[in-house]
Coordinates of C-alpha atoms and ligand atoms in Angstrom, one line a residue:
M686 CA -4.8 0.7 -7.4
G687 CA -7.6 1.6 -10.1
A688 CA -4.9 4.0 -12.2
A689 CA -2.1 0.7 -11.6
C690 CA -4.8 -1.4 -13.2
A691 CA -6.0 1.3 -16.0
Y692 CA -1.6 1.8 -16.5
Y693 CA -1.5 -2.2 -17.4
C694 CA -4.7 -2.6 -18.9
A695 CA -4.3 0.0 -21.5
T696 CA -0.5 -0.8 -22.0
A697 CA -1.7 -4.5 -23.2
G698 CA -3.9 -2.6 -25.1
L699 CA -7.3 -2.9 -23.6
R700 CA -10.1 -0.1 -24.1
V701 CA -10.3 1.5 -20.2
S702 CA -12.4 4.4 -18.5
V703 CA -11.4 5.3 -15.0
V704 CA -14.3 6.3 -13.0
E705 CA -13.7 7.8 -9.6
R706 CA -16.4 9.5 -7.1
G707 CA -13.9 12.3 -5.9
A708 CA -10.9 13.8 -7.0
I709 CA -7.7 11.5 -8.9
G710 CA -6.1 9.9 -5.7
S711 CA -8.5 11.5 -3.0
G712 CA -9.2 8.5 -0.8
T713 CA -6.7 6.5 1.1
T714 CA -4.1 6.9 -1.5
S715 CA -3.7 10.8 -0.8
A716 CA -3.4 9.9 3.0
C717 CA -0.6 7.3 3.0
E718 CA 3.3 7.4 2.8
G719 CA 4.8 5.6 -0.2
N720 CA 6.9 2.7 0.8
I721 CA 7.1 -0.1 -1.4
L722 CA 8.6 -2.7 0.8
V723 CA 9.6 -6.3 1.0
S724 CA 11.4 -5.8 4.5
D725 CA 8.1 -5.9 6.8
K726 CA 6.3 -9.4 5.2
E727 CA 6.9 -12.9 6.5
P728 CA 7.4 -15.6 3.7
G729 CA 4.0 -16.3 1.6
P730 CA 1.6 -15.1 -1.0
E731 CA 1.6 -11.5 0.1
L732 CA 6.1 -11.1 -0.1
D733 CA 5.7 -12.8 -3.0
L734 CA 3.4 -10.2 -4.3
A735 CA 5.6 -7.5 -3.1
L736 CA 8.8 -9.0 -4.9
L737 CA 7.3 -8.6 -8.0
S738 CA 5.8 -5.1 -7.4
S739 CA 9.0 -3.9 -6.3
R740 CA 10.5 -5.4 -9.7
L741 CA 7.4 -3.4 -11.6
W742 CA 7.4 -0.6 -9.5
R743 CA 10.9 -0.1 -10.3
R744 CA 10.7 -0.7 -14.2
I745 CA 7.3 1.9 -14.1
G746 CA 9.9 4.7 -12.4
E747 CA 11.8 4.1 -15.6
E748 CA 9.2 4.5 -18.0
L749 CA 7.5 7.6 -16.3
V750 CA 10.9 9.2 -15.2
R751 CA 11.5 8.2 -11.3
S752 CA 11.9 12.1 -10.6
T753 CA 8.2 12.3 -11.8
I754 CA 7.0 10.4 -9.4
E755 CA 9.8 10.8 -6.5
Y756 CA 10.6 6.9 -7.4
E757 CA 13.4 6.0 -4.4
A758 CA 15.5 3.0 -4.1
K759 CA 16.6 3.8 -0.8
G760 CA 16.6 0.9 0.9
G761 CA 15.2 0.1 4.4
V762 CA 16.7 -0.2 7.9
V763 CA 15.1 -2.1 10.6
V764 CA 16.9 -1.4 14.1
A765 CA 16.6 -4.0 17.0
G766 CA 16.8 -2.2 20.2
S767 CA 17.2 -5.4 22.5
P768 CA 19.0 -8.6 21.7
D769 CA 15.1 -10.4 21.8
S770 CA 13.9 -8.6 19.1
A771 CA 17.2 -8.6 17.5
D772 CA 17.0 -12.5 17.6
G773 CA 13.5 -12.7 16.1
L774 CA 14.6 -10.4 13.3
R775 CA 17.5 -12.7 12.4
H776 CA 14.8 -15.1 12.0
L777 CA 12.5 -12.8 10.0
T778 CA 15.6 -12.3 7.9
A779 CA 16.5 -16.0 7.2
G780 CA 13.2 -17.3 6.5
Q781 CA 12.9 -14.0 4.0
R782 CA 16.3 -14.8 1.6
T783 CA 14.3 -18.3 1.1
T784 CA 12.7 -16.7 -1.5
G785 CA 14.7 -14.1 -2.6
V786 CA 14.5 -11.3 -0.2
D787 CA 17.9 -9.4 0.0
A788 CA 17.7 -9.2 3.7
V789 CA 21.5 -8.4 5.2
D790 CA 21.6 -9.0 9.2
I791 CA 23.4 -5.9 10.3
G792 CA 25.7 -4.8 13.7
P793 CA 25.1 -1.3 15.7
D794 CA 28.4 0.0 13.8
E795 CA 26.9 -1.1 10.3
L796 CA 23.7 0.3 11.5
F797 CA 25.3 3.5 12.7
E798 CA 26.8 3.4 8.7
L799 CA 24.2 3.1 7.5
E800 CA 21.8 5.8 9.4
P801 CA 24.1 8.3 11.5
N802 CA 21.7 9.9 13.6
V803 CA 19.7 6.2 15.1
T804 CA 19.6 6.0 18.7
R805 CA 23.2 4.8 20.2
Q806 CA 21.0 2.2 22.1
A807 CA 19.6 0.0 19.2
V808 CA 22.1 -3.4 19.4
G809 CA 21.4 -3.6 15.6
G810 CA 19.4 -4.4 12.2
A811 CA 19.0 -5.4 9.0
F812 CA 19.4 -3.8 5.7
Y813 CA 16.9 -4.4 3.0
A814 CA 18.2 -3.0 -0.3
Q815 CA 14.9 -3.5 -2.4
D816 CA 12.6 -1.0 -0.2
A817 CA 11.8 1.7 -2.0
Q818 CA 9.5 4.4 -2.3
V819 CA 7.7 6.9 -4.2
Q820 CA 5.2 9.5 -3.9
P821 CA 1.6 8.4 -4.0
V822 CA -0.5 10.9 -5.6
L823 CA 2.1 12.1 -8.2
A824 CA 2.7 8.4 -9.2
T825 CA -1.7 8.2 -9.4
A826 CA -1.7 10.9 -11.5
Q827 CA 1.4 10.0 -13.7
L828 CA 0.0 6.7 -14.5
L829 CA -2.9 7.8 -14.9
R830 CA -2.0 9.8 -17.4
R831 CA -0.5 7.2 -19.3
A832 CA -3.3 5.6 -19.4
R833 CA -4.9 8.3 -20.9
M834 CA -2.6 8.6 -23.4
L835 CA -2.7 5.3 -24.7
G836 CA -6.6 5.7 -24.9
A837 CA -8.2 4.9 -21.3
T838 CA -10.7 8.2 -20.2
V839 CA -11.4 9.1 -16.7
H840 CA -14.1 10.0 -15.0
P841 CA -13.6 12.3 -12.0
G842 CA -16.3 13.1 -9.6
T843 CA -18.8 10.5 -10.9
G844 CA -19.7 7.9 -8.2
V845 CA -20.6 4.2 -8.9
T846 CA -24.1 3.5 -7.6
G847 CA -24.7 -0.1 -8.9
F848 CA -24.3 -2.7 -11.3
V849 CA -25.9 -3.3 -14.6
R850 CA -26.4 -7.2 -15.0
D851 CA -27.2 -9.3 -18.1
G852 CA -29.7 -11.9 -18.0
Q853 CA -27.5 -14.7 -17.1
G854 CA -26.3 -12.3 -13.6
A855 CA -22.8 -11.0 -15.3
V856 CA -22.2 -7.6 -14.9
T857 CA -21.9 -6.1 -18.3
G858 CA -20.9 -2.0 -16.5
V859 CA -22.1 0.3 -13.7
R860 CA -24.4 2.8 -13.2
T861 CA -23.3 6.2 -11.9
D862 CA -24.5 9.9 -10.3
S863 CA -23.0 11.4 -13.3
A864 CA -25.4 12.9 -15.8
D865 CA -23.3 12.7 -18.2
T866 CA -22.5 9.4 -18.1
P867 CA -25.3 7.5 -16.0
V868 CA -24.4 3.7 -17.6
L869 CA -21.2 2.9 -18.3
Y870 CA -21.0 -0.4 -20.3
A871 CA -17.8 -3.0 -20.2
Q872 CA -17.2 -6.7 -20.3
W873 CA -15.2 -6.2 -16.9
V874 CA -15.6 -4.3 -14.1
I875 CA -12.6 -4.2 -11.4
N876 CA -13.6 -2.6 -8.3
A877 CA -11.0 -0.9 -7.0
A878 CA -12.4 1.1 -4.5
G879 CA -10.1 0.8 -1.6
T880 CA -11.4 0.7 1.9
W881 CA -14.8 1.4 0.5
A882 CA -14.8 -2.0 -1.8
G883 CA -17.0 -3.6 0.5
Q884 CA -19.4 -1.6 0.1
L885 CA -18.9 -2.0 -3.4
S886 CA -18.9 -4.9 -3.5
E887 CA -22.5 -4.9 -1.7
L888 CA -24.2 -3.7 -4.4
A889 CA -22.5 -5.9 -6.7
G890 CA -23.8 -8.7 -4.4
A891 CA -21.0 -10.3 -4.3
P892 CA -19.5 -9.3 -1.0
V893 CA -15.7 -9.0 0.0
P894 CA -15.1 -8.0 3.8
V895 CA -12.5 -4.6 3.4
L896 CA -12.8 -2.8 6.4
P897 CA -11.2 0.7 8.0
R898 CA -8.1 0.3 10.1
K899 CA -6.9 4.0 11.0
G900 CA -3.9 4.9 11.1
F901 CA -2.3 9.0 11.8
I902 CA 1.3 9.9 10.2
L903 CA 3.3 13.1 11.8
V904 CA 4.9 15.3 9.0
T905 CA 8.1 17.8 10.1
E906 CA 9.2 20.7 9.4
P907 CA 11.7 20.4 6.5
L908 CA 15.0 19.1 7.7
P909 CA 18.4 18.4 5.9
R910 CA 19.0 14.6 4.8
V911 CA 18.9 13.5 8.4
V912 CA 17.4 10.2 7.4
R913 CA 18.9 8.5 4.8
H914 CA 16.6 5.3 4.4
K915 CA 13.0 4.0 5.3
V916 CA 14.2 3.1 9.6
Y917 CA 11.7 0.9 11.7
T918 CA 11.6 -1.0 14.4
A919 CA 11.5 -4.7 14.9
E920 CA 8.3 -4.5 16.8
Y921 CA 7.2 -2.8 13.6
V922 CA 6.1 -6.4 11.3
A923 CA 4.5 -7.9 14.3
N924 CA 2.0 -5.0 14.3
V925 CA 1.6 -5.0 10.4
A926 CA 0.9 -8.8 10.9
S927 CA -1.6 -8.1 14.4
S928 CA -5.5 -8.4 13.6
D929 CA -6.3 -6.7 17.5
A930 CA -8.8 -3.9 16.8
G931 CA -7.3 -1.9 19.4
L932 CA -4.9 0.8 19.1
E933 CA -0.9 -0.4 17.8
T934 CA 1.2 1.8 17.1
S935 CA 5.4 0.8 16.0
V936 CA 7.3 3.7 14.6
V937 CA 8.1 3.9 10.9
V938 CA 10.7 7.1 9.8
E939 CA 11.6 8.6 7.1
G940 CA 12.9 11.2 4.6
T941 CA 11.0 12.3 2.0
R942 CA 12.5 14.5 -1.5
A943 CA 10.9 18.0 0.3
G944 CA 13.1 17.3 3.1
T945 CA 10.0 16.9 5.7
V946 CA 10.2 13.8 7.5
L947 CA 6.9 11.4 7.8
I948 CA 6.5 9.6 10.9
G949 CA 3.8 7.0 11.5
A950 CA 2.3 4.6 12.0
S951 CA -0.5 3.7 14.4
R952 CA -3.4 1.1 13.6
E953 CA -7.0 0.9 15.2
R954 CA -10.3 -0.3 14.0
V955 CA -12.7 2.7 14.8
G956 CA -14.8 2.7 11.7
F957 CA -14.3 5.9 9.5
D958 CA -14.2 8.2 12.8
R959 CA -11.4 10.9 11.6
S960 CA -10.9 12.5 14.8
I961 CA -7.8 13.1 16.3
S962 CA -6.1 11.6 19.0
L963 CA -3.4 13.7 20.5
P964 CA -2.4 10.7 23.3
V965 CA -1.5 8.6 20.2
L966 CA 0.1 11.2 17.9
R967 CA 2.4 11.9 21.4
K968 CA 2.8 8.4 21.4
L969 CA 3.9 8.2 18.0
A970 CA 6.1 11.4 18.8
A971 CA 7.7 9.6 21.4
Q972 CA 8.9 6.4 19.8
A973 CA 9.9 8.4 16.8
I974 CA 12.6 10.4 19.1
G975 CA 13.5 7.1 20.5
V976 CA 14.9 5.8 17.3
F977 CA 16.1 8.8 16.4
P978 CA 16.6 11.5 19.6
F979 CA 17.5 14.3 17.6
L980 CA 13.7 14.4 16.3
A981 CA 13.4 16.0 20.0
D982 CA 14.6 19.3 18.6
V983 CA 12.3 19.3 15.6
S984 CA 9.0 20.9 14.9
L985 CA 5.9 19.5 13.3
L986 CA 4.2 21.0 10.7
R987 CA 1.1 18.9 10.5
T988 CA -0.3 15.4 11.2
Y989 CA -2.6 13.5 8.6
L990 CA -5.1 10.3 9.2
G991 CA -6.2 7.5 6.8
F992 CA -8.3 4.5 6.6
R993 CA -6.1 1.5 5.1
P994 CA -8.6 -1.0 3.5
Y995 CA -8.2 -4.3 6.2
C996 CA -9.2 -7.5 4.8
P997 CA -9.2 -10.1 8.3
D998 CA -6.7 -13.1 6.6
H999 CA -4.5 -9.5 5.7
L1000 CA -4.3 -10.9 2.5
P1001 CA -5.6 -8.6 -0.4
V1002 CA -8.6 -9.7 -2.9
I1003 CA -7.4 -10.0 -6.2
G1004 CA -9.2 -11.8 -9.5
P1005 CA -12.6 -13.0 -11.4
D1006 CA -15.5 -13.1 -8.4
P1007 CA -17.0 -16.3 -9.6
R1008 CA -20.0 -15.1 -7.9
A1009 CA -20.6 -12.0 -10.5
P1010 CA -18.8 -13.0 -13.6
G1011 CA -17.6 -10.3 -15.4
L1012 CA -16.7 -8.1 -12.1
L1013 CA -13.1 -8.7 -10.2
H1014 CA -11.5 -7.0 -7.6
A1015 CA -8.6 -5.2 -7.0
C1016 CA -9.0 -4.4 -3.3
G1017 CA -8.0 -4.8 0.5
H1018 CA -4.3 -4.1 0.9
E1019 CA -4.4 -2.7 4.0
G1020 CA -1.2 -0.9 4.3
A1021 CA 0.8 -1.9 1.1
G1022 CA -1.6 -1.0 -1.2
I1023 CA 0.5 1.4 -3.2
G1024 CA 4.0 -1.3 -2.5
L1025 CA 1.2 -4.0 -4.2
A1026 CA -0.4 -2.1 -6.7
G1027 CA 2.5 -2.5 -10.0
A1028 CA 2.1 -6.1 -9.0
T1029 CA -1.9 -6.1 -8.6
G1030 CA -2.4 -4.3 -12.0
H1031 CA 0.0 -6.1 -13.9
L1032 CA -2.1 -9.5 -12.9
L1033 CA -4.9 -8.5 -13.4
A1034 CA -4.3 -6.9 -17.0
Q1035 CA -2.7 -10.6 -17.6
H1036 CA -5.5 -12.5 -16.5
L1037 CA -7.9 -10.1 -19.0
S1038 CA -5.4 -10.8 -21.7
G1039 CA -5.9 -14.4 -21.4
E1040 CA -2.3 -14.5 -20.0
K1041 CA -1.5 -16.9 -17.3
P1042 CA -0.4 -14.2 -15.0
D1043 CA 3.0 -14.6 -13.4
L1044 CA 1.9 -14.9 -9.9
D1045 CA -1.0 -17.6 -9.1
L1046 CA -4.2 -16.0 -7.5
T1047 CA -5.5 -18.5 -5.6
P1048 CA -4.4 -16.7 -2.4
F1049 CA -6.4 -13.6 -3.3
R1050 CA -9.4 -14.9 -4.3
P1051 CA -12.6 -13.2 -3.7
D1052 CA -14.9 -16.1 -2.5
R1053 CA -12.4 -17.0 -0.1
F1054 CA -14.6 -16.0 3.0
E1055 CA -17.5 -17.6 2.4
E1056 CA -15.5 -20.8 2.7
A1057 CA -14.0 -19.3 5.6
T1058 CA -17.5 -18.8 7.1
P1059 CA -19.0 -22.4 8.5
Ligands
FAD1876 C1 -1.4 6.1 7.6 C2 -1.0 5.2 6.8 C3 0.3 4.6 6.5 C4 0.2 4.3 5.0 N1 1.5 3.9 4.3 C5 1.5 2.7 3.2 C6 3.1 3.0 2.7 O1 3.8 3.2 3.2 N2 2.8 1.8 1.7 C7 1.8 1.6 1.1 O2 2.0 0.6 0.1 N3 0.6 1.7 1.5 C8 0.5 2.6 2.6 N4 -0.8 2.9 2.8 C9 -2.2 1.5 2.8 C10 -1.9 2.5 1.6 O3 -2.5 3.9 1.8 C11 -3.6 2.4 0.7 O4 -3.2 0.5 0.7 C12 -4.2 1.8 -0.6 O5 -3.6 3.9 -0.7 C13 -4.9 2.1 -0.8 O6 -5.5 2.3 -2.9 P1 -6.6 2.0 -3.4 O7 -6.0 2.6 -4.4 O8 -6.8 0.3 -2.9 O9 -7.2 2.9 -2.3 P2 -8.0 4.4 -2.2 O10 -6.6 5.5 -2.8 O11 -8.5 4.7 -1.1 O12 -8.9 4.5 -3.9 C14 -10.1 4.0 -4.0 C15 -10.9 4.9 -4.3 O13 -11.6 4.7 -4.8 C16 -12.7 5.7 -4.8 N5 -14.2 5.1 -4.5 C17 -14.7 4.6 -3.6 N6 -16.0 4.4 -3.7 C18 -16.3 4.6 -4.9 C19 -17.4 4.7 -5.5 N7 -18.8 4.3 -5.5 N8 -17.5 5.1 -6.7 C20 -17.0 5.5 -7.2 N9 -15.2 5.6 -6.6 C21 -15.3 5.5 -5.6 C22 -12.8 6.7 -3.5 O14 -13.0 8.1 -3.4 C23 -10.9 6.0 -3.8 O15 -10.2 7.5 -4.7 C24 -0.9 3.5 4.3 C25 -2.0 3.4 4.8 C26 -2.0 4.6 6.1 C27 -3.7 5.1 6.2

């Protein structure tokens, strides 16, 4: 998110500094898949953001050269395992089509043609041509590389420890733990601290409730092209939208350029607990085999986990914070922060350049949670 903001702001001619306490891309961005999805969103502000972002990622892919970020416009396939889930899916696709999503209902024959190795138990599904994929860490590095070519400076290994305020309370910079740059002054500061954005916002006295939502991914040994699209089950959308703190798993399977197949994804709110849970991994593996039976004979290389930046109303926080003039937020994108990064960076750069943003930022405003609390 920070890299996308830097890229668009530098492109707009703004002078940009990026401050990252660890290595570049070391947050949740290095612990996710790289799906750029419109398919898993119900009509509403997040889908509008996703549609804009999918167009922008295509442009970024062209500008940065697709192969350098492994951008693949591979399309998404949703699999319905029962007539009931096929009905639910058709209801979703009908709504999505009214907002500009290219969603096509498909029967079993079309499904097996698109994904020859998918379970023969499937009764149909949907195809989404707009779904795409990038390699998130490469994308982060390349966006920052381009931003630096446009004059941005990047400070890895530099943690923000506080904010500088002027006499009127406006944010005019950040304090850091670096001896080289203990203070960085700026007309605007964007809080793009991912799952830690809540902690950073507290430091600024303008809290936004960003919480960790843990997820595991399984990685198979490299395989030939046995999974052609991003494939998930119809139940996935309900899990994404759920606010349940307990464990939820719904399978998402995708091949990568390297040949490994990524299998996700679990969701649970257990704070920043980094422990490995074998029961969760077994459940993910079993669900994946349910969709692609051949996976039963495939070895796993490894597993990894990350913490999605979750907001209670499932919408990201994007825009200027009226409680701390000079502060903007670009955080809380939960399980879609790669996909939504293009639009988020673009809209904030438009706002900071005095242009009217392509989308209304009102649904994402940072102070909305205060209104929600009686
Ligand atoms: C299992 C899993 C699968 C996922 N799959 C997808 C997917 O397919 N598609 C998708 O779009 N999204 C996916 N996501 C979600 C996605 O990973 C996140 O939404 C996205 O990475 C968030 O990006 P970010 O830049 O906001 O946060 P981060 O990548 O976490 O970056 C925030 C950075 O801020 C830094 N930071 C924090 N505090 C400070 C401080 N005080 N000073 C300086 N730096 C600080 C951190 O070190 C970190 O590098 C998935 C997530 C998980 C866990």
